Amino acid sequence: MLEIKNLTAGYSDETAAIHDINIQVPKNEVCSIIGSNGAGKTTLLKSIMGLLPSSNGEIIFDGQEISKLDSETISQMGIGYVPQGRMIFPYLTVEENLLLGCEVRKMNLKKALEVGYDYFPDLKGINKRKGGMLSGGQQQQLAIARMLVIDPKLIILDEPAEGIQPNVVQEIGRILTKITSELNVSVLLVEQFVGFALELSHSYYFLQGGQITNGGIITNENRTQIIDSIKL
């Protein structure tokens, strides 16, 4: 689904924030990138989305090299991005937020809304409420639902558990697991909360100082051992 080979990127030609990154996100699976603040996680995601230039390496999505494409083209290819802070539109209603992008892509608006409400039913009861009036957990659910309605192949999430109550985090995790199995969607999850990330994920990579220092397949047997071995 997504393969990154020897990727080096940063905010200027002189300074690279990530170095020689190699990761794979298989189809219909959740892959987590774990690391502390400043490790390069957000830089990696912005590079994938075409928001930051890469100086070396390849980003291959669904068999196509995308590292030189702009963010709009990458999005239209089927990658949905939920950035840190969620970035919903505060003066639009829940329903208006969900409908953004659907008309441009000539999607069936009714069907798109049904998908969003099916996976996040709590949003249906507040569909006329302005986005800025929602709680942090509701905003995060809205941001993820907004990605679902455009029928993505891959959803990229940057710190989805940040600032959200534990019970809402658990619900979001349950929905993400359901999405991968029912909608054939892959998820690339960037997260500081190791337990939450590894509970959802099939595989993980540990990013430190702009480089991948550890990673592997996650099983029920080794999950606790991996959590204990990672110190943020």
PDB file of C-alpha atoms in Angstrom, residues 46-52 61 66 68-81 101 104-105 150:
ATOM      1  CA  LYS A  46       4.093  16.108   5.833  1.00  0.00           C
ATOM      2  CA  SER A  47       6.644  14.638   3.432  1.00  0.00           C
ATOM      3  CA  ILE A  48       4.279  11.815   2.540  1.00  0.00           C
ATOM      4  CA  MET A  49       1.495  14.340   1.902  1.00  0.00           C
ATOM      5  CA  GLY A  50       3.657  16.546  -0.329  1.00  0.00           C
ATOM      6  CA  LEU A  51       3.665  19.397   2.186  1.00  0.00           C
ATOM      7  CA  LEU A  52       7.445  19.224   2.623  1.00  0.00           C
ATOM      8  CA  PHE A  61       1.705   4.624  -2.812  1.00  0.00           C
ATOM      9  CA  ILE A  66       4.440  10.232  -5.289  1.00  0.00           C
ATOM     10  CA  LYS A  68       7.283  14.863  -6.305  1.00  0.00           C
ATOM     11  CA  LEU A  69       3.511  15.284  -6.419  1.00  0.00           C
ATOM     12  CA  ASP A  70       1.594  18.134  -4.763  1.00  0.00           C
ATOM     13  CA  SER A  71      -0.636  17.560  -1.750  1.00  0.00           C
ATOM     14  CA  GLU A  72      -3.913  17.959  -3.650  1.00  0.00           C
ATOM     15  CA  THR A  73      -2.957  15.265  -6.144  1.00  0.00           C
ATOM     16  CA  ILE A  74      -1.822  12.947  -3.363  1.00  0.00           C
ATOM     17  CA  SER A  75      -5.116  13.457  -1.554  1.00  0.00           C
ATOM     18  CA  GLN A  76      -7.097  12.714  -4.713  1.00  0.00           C
ATOM     19  CA  MET A  77      -5.178   9.450  -5.086  1.00  0.00           C
ATOM     20  CA  GLY A  78      -6.718   8.237  -1.849  1.00  0.00           C
ATOM     21  CA  ILE A  79      -4.658   9.411   1.123  1.00  0.00           C
ATOM     22  CA  GLY A  80      -6.598  11.153   3.883  1.00  0.00           C
ATOM     23  CA  TYR A  81      -4.596  13.228   6.372  1.00  0.00           C
ATOM     24  CA  GLY A 101     -14.598  17.749  -0.688  1.00  0.00           C
ATOM     25  CA  VAL A 104     -15.470  18.415  -5.788  1.00  0.00           C
ATOM     26  CA  ARG A 105     -14.956  14.670  -6.160  1.00  0.00           C
ATOM     27  CA  ILE A 150     -14.065  10.759   0.675  1.00  0.00           C
TER      28      ILE A 150
END
